[in-house]
Short mmCIF file of C-alpha atoms in Angstrom, two decimals:
data_model
loop_
_atom_site.label_atom_id
_atom_site.label_comp_id
_atom_site.label_asym_id
_atom_site.label_seq_id
_atom_site.Cartn_x
_atom_site.Cartn_y
_atom_site.Cartn_z
CA MET A 1 0.00 0.00 0.00
CA THR A 2 1.55 3.29 -1.10
CA MET A 3 1.56 6.44 1.02
CA THR A 4 -0.18 9.38 -0.66
CA SER A 5 0.82 12.05 1.87
CA GLN A 6 4.30 13.51 2.03
CA THR A 7 6.29 14.44 5.11
CA PRO A 8 7.99 17.85 5.28
CA ARG A 9 11.27 16.23 4.18
CA GLU A 10 9.56 14.83 1.07
CA LEU A 11 8.12 18.22 0.02
CA PRO A 12 9.61 19.79 -3.09
CA HIS A 13 12.63 21.91 -2.24
CA ALA A 14 11.21 25.10 -3.76
CA GLU A 15 7.92 24.89 -1.86
CA TRP A 16 9.58 24.11 1.50
CA GLY A 17 12.10 26.86 0.92
CA ARG A 18 9.33 29.42 0.42
CA VAL A 19 7.73 28.46 3.72
CA ARG A 20 11.00 28.71 5.61
CA GLN A 21 11.88 32.03 4.00
CA SER A 22 8.56 33.57 5.06
CA ARG A 23 9.13 32.41 8.58
CA ARG A 24 12.65 33.84 8.60
CA THR A 25 11.33 37.14 7.27
CA ALA A 26 8.61 37.31 9.92
CA ASP A 27 11.12 36.45 12.62
CA ARG A 28 13.53 39.16 11.50
CA ALA A 29 10.72 41.71 11.24
CA MET A 30 9.55 40.89 14.77
CA LYS A 31 13.09 41.20 16.13
CA ILE A 32 13.53 44.57 14.45
CA ILE A 33 10.18 45.84 15.77
CA THR A 34 10.73 44.67 19.34
CA THR A 35 14.33 45.93 19.39
CA GLY A 36 13.23 49.29 18.02
CA PHE A 37 10.50 49.77 20.59
CA THR A 38 12.90 48.67 23.34
CA PHE A 39 15.37 51.38 22.36
CA ILE A 40 12.54 53.91 22.16
CA ALA A 41 11.44 53.01 25.71
CA ILE A 42 15.02 53.22 27.00
CA PHE A 43 15.56 56.56 25.23
CA VAL A 44 12.38 58.06 26.71
CA LEU A 45 13.27 56.74 30.17
CA PHE A 46 16.78 58.20 30.15
CA TRP A 47 15.46 61.42 28.65
CA ILE A 48 13.06 61.83 31.56
CA LEU A 49 15.70 60.88 34.14
CA GLY A 50 18.28 63.16 32.53
CA MET A 51 15.93 66.14 32.48
CA LEU A 52 14.96 65.39 36.08
CA VAL A 53 18.60 65.29 37.21
CA VAL A 54 19.61 68.43 35.30
CA LYS A 55 16.67 70.52 36.55
CA GLY A 56 16.51 68.94 40.00
CA ILE A 57 20.13 69.40 40.99
CA GLY A 58 19.79 73.14 40.43
CA GLY A 59 17.21 73.30 43.20
CA LEU A 60 19.13 71.21 45.74
CA SER A 61 20.91 72.98 48.56
CA ALA A 62 21.26 72.82 52.32
CA ALA A 63 18.14 74.99 52.65
CA THR A 64 16.14 72.42 50.68
CA PHE A 65 16.44 70.01 53.61
CA THR A 66 16.34 72.54 56.48
CA ALA A 67 13.92 75.34 55.53
CA VAL A 68 10.15 75.16 55.24
CA THR A 69 8.30 75.73 51.98
CA PRO A 70 8.18 79.41 50.98
CA GLY A 71 5.08 81.50 50.46
CA PRO A 72 3.81 82.67 47.06
CA GLY A 73 6.27 84.94 45.29
CA SER A 74 8.94 84.74 48.00
CA GLU A 75 12.54 83.71 47.49
CA GLY A 76 14.52 80.98 49.21
CA GLY A 77 12.85 78.36 51.34
CA GLY A 78 13.06 74.61 51.15
CA LEU A 79 11.14 71.37 51.48
CA ALA A 80 11.99 70.27 55.02
CA ASN A 81 8.40 70.17 56.28
CA ALA A 82 7.22 68.39 53.11
CA ILE A 83 10.02 65.79 53.32
CA VAL A 84 9.29 65.02 56.98
CA GLY A 85 5.54 64.96 56.31
CA SER A 86 5.97 62.50 53.44
CA PHE A 87 8.14 60.30 55.63
CA VAL A 88 5.52 60.29 58.40
CA LEU A 89 2.60 59.58 56.04
CA THR A 90 4.49 56.84 54.18
CA PHE A 91 5.60 55.22 57.44
CA LEU A 92 2.04 55.37 58.78
CA GLY A 93 0.67 53.83 55.58
CA ILE A 94 3.17 50.97 55.49
CA ALA A 95 2.68 50.36 59.23
CA ILE A 96 -1.04 49.88 58.59
CA ALA A 97 -0.60 47.79 55.44
CA THR A 98 2.19 45.42 56.52
CA PRO A 99 0.42 43.36 59.22
CA ILE A 100 -2.84 43.24 57.25
CA GLY A 101 -1.15 42.33 53.97
CA VAL A 102 1.21 39.73 55.45
CA LEU A 103 -1.50 37.99 57.45
CA ALA A 104 -3.98 38.04 54.56
CA GLY A 105 -1.37 36.67 52.14
CA THR A 106 -0.43 33.98 54.66
CA TRP A 107 -4.04 32.89 55.01
CA LEU A 108 -4.47 32.69 51.25
CA ALA A 109 -1.29 30.61 50.83
CA GLU A 110 -1.50 28.37 53.89
CA TYR A 111 -5.14 28.03 54.91
CA GLY A 112 -7.32 29.17 52.02
CA ARG A 113 -6.24 26.78 49.27
CA GLY A 114 -9.20 25.51 47.31
CA LYS A 115 -11.74 27.61 49.22
CA GLN A 116 -14.28 29.81 47.48
CA LEU A 117 -13.69 32.59 49.99
CA ALA A 118 -9.99 32.63 49.09
CA ASN A 119 -10.83 32.92 45.39
CA LEU A 120 -13.15 35.83 46.16
CA ILE A 121 -10.45 37.57 48.20
CA ARG A 122 -7.93 37.12 45.38
CA PHE A 123 -10.40 38.59 42.91
CA ILE A 124 -11.05 41.63 45.11
CA ASN A 125 -7.32 42.03 45.72
CA ASP A 126 -6.67 42.05 41.96
CA ILE A 127 -9.29 44.78 41.57
CA LEU A 128 -7.65 46.87 44.29
CA LEU A 129 -4.26 46.42 42.62
CA SER A 130 -5.52 48.22 39.52
CA ALA A 131 -7.94 50.62 41.20
CA PRO A 132 -7.24 54.33 40.58
CA SER A 133 -5.68 55.89 43.66
CA ILE A 134 -8.00 58.88 43.43
CA LEU A 135 -10.98 56.59 44.12
CA ILE A 136 -9.27 55.34 47.27
CA GLY A 137 -8.70 58.95 48.29
CA LEU A 138 -12.40 59.72 47.80
CA PHE A 139 -13.35 56.63 49.80
CA VAL A 140 -11.17 57.66 52.75
CA TYR A 141 -12.49 61.22 52.45
CA VAL A 142 -16.03 59.95 52.92
CA ILE A 143 -15.26 57.71 55.91
CA LEU A 144 -12.58 59.73 57.75
CA VAL A 145 -12.39 63.33 56.55
CA GLU A 146 -16.02 64.33 56.15
CA PRO A 147 -17.30 62.76 59.42
CA PHE A 148 -14.51 64.40 61.46
CA ARG A 149 -14.85 67.69 59.56
CA GLY A 150 -11.19 68.16 58.74
CA TYR A 151 -8.17 66.84 56.91
CA SER A 152 -5.58 64.88 58.84
CA GLY A 153 -2.43 62.86 58.47
CA TRP A 154 -4.25 59.84 59.86
CA ALA A 155 -6.62 59.87 56.90
CA GLY A 156 -3.66 60.21 54.53
CA GLY A 157 -1.90 57.25 56.17
CA VAL A 158 -5.02 55.11 55.88
CA ALA A 159 -5.37 55.98 52.19
CA LEU A 160 -1.74 55.05 51.49
CA GLY A 161 -2.14 51.87 53.53
CA ILE A 162 -5.13 50.77 51.46
CA ILE A 163 -3.05 51.27 48.30
CA ALA A 164 -0.15 49.23 49.73
CA ILE A 165 -2.20 46.31 51.08
CA PRO A 166 -2.91 44.56 47.72
CA VAL A 167 0.79 44.67 46.77
CA ILE A 168 1.85 43.05 50.04
CA VAL A 169 -0.95 40.47 49.89
CA ARG A 170 -0.03 39.34 46.38
CA THR A 171 3.73 39.25 47.07
CA THR A 172 3.33 37.40 50.37
CA GLU A 173 1.07 34.75 48.84
CA ASP A 174 3.37 34.23 45.86
CA MET A 175 6.47 33.92 48.03
CA LEU A 176 4.84 31.45 50.42
CA ASN A 177 3.62 29.35 47.50
CA LEU A 178 7.24 28.99 46.39
CA VAL A 179 8.23 27.35 49.68
CA PRO A 180 8.60 23.57 49.06
CA ALA A 181 5.94 21.39 50.65
CA PRO A 182 8.54 19.05 52.27
CA LEU A 183 9.56 21.92 54.57
CA ARG A 184 6.03 22.14 55.91
CA GLU A 185 5.81 18.36 56.19
CA ALA A 186 9.08 18.26 58.13
CA GLY A 187 7.77 20.77 60.64
CA ALA A 188 4.50 18.88 61.01
CA ALA A 189 6.41 15.60 61.44
CA LEU A 190 8.21 17.10 64.45
CA GLY A 191 4.84 17.72 66.06
CA ALA A 192 4.68 21.47 65.50
CA PRO A 193 1.18 22.94 65.12
CA PRO A 194 0.31 24.71 61.84
CA SER A 195 0.82 28.14 63.38
CA VAL A 196 4.38 27.28 64.42
CA VAL A 197 5.12 25.74 61.02
CA THR A 198 3.92 28.92 59.36
CA THR A 199 5.87 31.36 61.53
CA ALA A 200 9.04 29.32 62.11
CA VAL A 201 9.37 27.52 58.77
CA THR A 202 7.50 29.10 55.87
CA TRP A 203 7.92 32.72 56.95
CA ARG A 204 11.61 32.17 57.55
CA ALA A 205 12.06 30.52 54.17
CA ALA A 206 10.19 33.30 52.34
CA LYS A 207 11.27 36.29 54.42
CA ALA A 208 13.46 37.81 51.68
CA GLY A 209 10.60 37.85 49.18
CA MET A 210 8.15 39.13 51.76
CA VAL A 211 10.45 42.00 52.72
CA THR A 212 10.88 42.77 49.04
CA GLY A 213 7.10 43.00 48.65
CA ILE A 214 6.93 45.44 51.57
CA LEU A 215 9.67 47.59 50.03
CA LEU A 216 7.90 47.56 46.67
CA ALA A 217 4.67 48.64 48.36
CA LEU A 218 6.61 51.39 50.12
CA ALA A 219 7.95 52.60 46.78
CA ARG A 220 4.43 52.37 45.33
CA ILE A 221 2.92 54.79 47.85
CA ALA A 222 5.89 57.15 48.26
CA GLY A 223 4.90 59.31 45.29
CA GLU A 224 1.10 59.14 45.45
CA THR A 225 -0.57 62.52 45.10
CA ALA A 226 -4.27 62.00 44.36
CA PRO A 227 -5.28 60.28 47.63
CA LEU A 228 -3.42 62.89 49.71
CA LEU A 229 -5.31 65.73 48.03
CA PHE A 230 -8.51 64.40 49.62
CA THR A 231 -7.09 63.32 52.97
CA ALA A 232 -3.93 65.03 54.26
CA LEU A 233 -4.06 68.00 51.86
CA ASN A 234 -1.00 70.25 52.46
CA ASN A 235 0.35 73.38 54.14
CA ASN A 236 3.47 75.56 54.08
CA PHE A 237 4.34 75.11 57.75
CA TRP A 238 5.27 72.36 60.16
CA PHE A 239 2.32 70.10 60.86
CA SER A 240 0.82 69.38 64.25
CA PRO A 241 2.27 66.43 66.22
CA THR A 242 -1.27 65.07 66.45
CA LEU A 243 -1.43 65.00 62.62
CA VAL A 244 -4.75 66.86 62.78
CA GLY A 245 -5.22 69.39 60.02
CA GLY A 246 -3.32 69.66 56.77
CA VAL A 247 -0.01 67.79 56.71
CA SER A 248 2.68 68.97 54.31
CA ASN A 249 4.01 66.31 51.95
CA LEU A 250 6.21 66.14 48.88
CA PRO A 251 3.75 64.83 46.25
CA VAL A 252 1.13 67.53 46.81
CA THR A 253 3.81 70.20 47.23
CA ILE A 254 5.34 69.22 43.88
CA TYR A 255 1.90 69.31 42.26
CA GLN A 256 1.16 72.79 43.61
CA PHE A 257 4.62 74.25 42.99
CA ALA A 258 4.94 72.86 39.46
CA SER A 259 1.66 74.45 38.36
CA ALA A 260 2.46 77.83 39.97
CA PRO A 261 3.87 80.81 37.98
CA TYR A 262 6.72 81.40 40.48
CA GLU A 263 10.18 80.36 39.35
CA ASN A 264 11.33 79.59 42.89
CA TRP A 265 8.41 77.22 43.41
CA GLN A 266 9.05 75.49 40.10
CA GLN A 267 12.72 74.95 40.97
CA LEU A 268 11.74 73.44 44.32
CA ALA A 269 9.23 71.21 42.52
CA TRP A 270 12.05 69.79 40.37
CA ALA A 271 14.19 69.28 43.46
CA GLY A 272 11.35 67.47 45.24
CA SER A 273 10.77 65.26 42.20
CA LEU A 274 14.44 64.31 42.18
CA ILE A 275 14.34 63.49 45.91
CA ILE A 276 11.32 61.20 45.48
CA THR A 277 12.83 59.50 42.41
CA MET A 278 16.14 58.82 44.13
CA SER A 279 14.36 57.51 47.23
CA ILE A 280 12.31 55.06 45.15
CA LEU A 281 15.47 54.06 43.25
CA LEU A 282 17.27 53.28 46.51
CA LEU A 283 14.30 51.24 47.73
CA SER A 284 14.25 49.25 44.48
CA VAL A 285 17.99 48.57 44.68
CA ALA A 286 17.62 47.47 48.30
CA ALA A 287 14.79 45.10 47.34
CA ARG A 288 16.89 43.55 44.56
CA ARG A 289 19.87 43.09 46.87
CA ILE A 290 17.69 41.36 49.45
CA VAL A 291 16.40 38.93 46.84
CA ARG A 292 19.91 38.35 45.48
CA GLY A 293 21.26 37.73 48.96
CA SER A 294 18.51 35.22 49.61
CA LYS A 295 19.38 33.31 46.45
#
């Protein structure tokens, strides 16, 4: 019985060559396109960073870190109150988000496998990951600012914490899922209860990735402006130790100064942008070094 179909090796040379040539052409075209867009993205990135460094360095001085923000049309001044206010708000937000995010991610990875409730929580967490930050600011405004009839740093910290929670939840769950099951089984074989296995075995094995997730969440909220406009607002003076009333912060200060017609304010806005960018860069480098050290 003769075979009527031909394998690729039995195809005529000309026909097979045409197929291979089209594939080579498509492959080369795709490489050229992807390489071109990669260089465009790198060029735009370095263009933005270069402009930020050139314009930001001109506004950096000792007064930038020691003097308070100047009034409209005045000369001099700095960003000391805004820098300290941003540090306080960011610390408050990450302090709220870390225990909630770590514990929620631990439950999803260790106790919620296969449960419908866990799937629902993951779905809601994914929505919060992509939710516009201005909506979170409006939500906190309704529940904390409007009822208490005033802006406060506490409301700003809560808004930043809500933004950071989904990042920590997702990172914590992913890192714990990477821990090999035999480690958990070894802890259980020694008679340790599940809580001890989780805290003494899985957390310890995944601590580098979990810390990285916290640092990434910290970098995520460090430059948020929209939620602070509705919660902490801003001022040109040192804020109250009780955090009641407007709390000065870098993101809102940059937004206000950059849109103002005063040259001094615009120069300080560039300096503040450079400070935030370098801070986020240092956090990203620290996160990568932690992961590399763990490996």
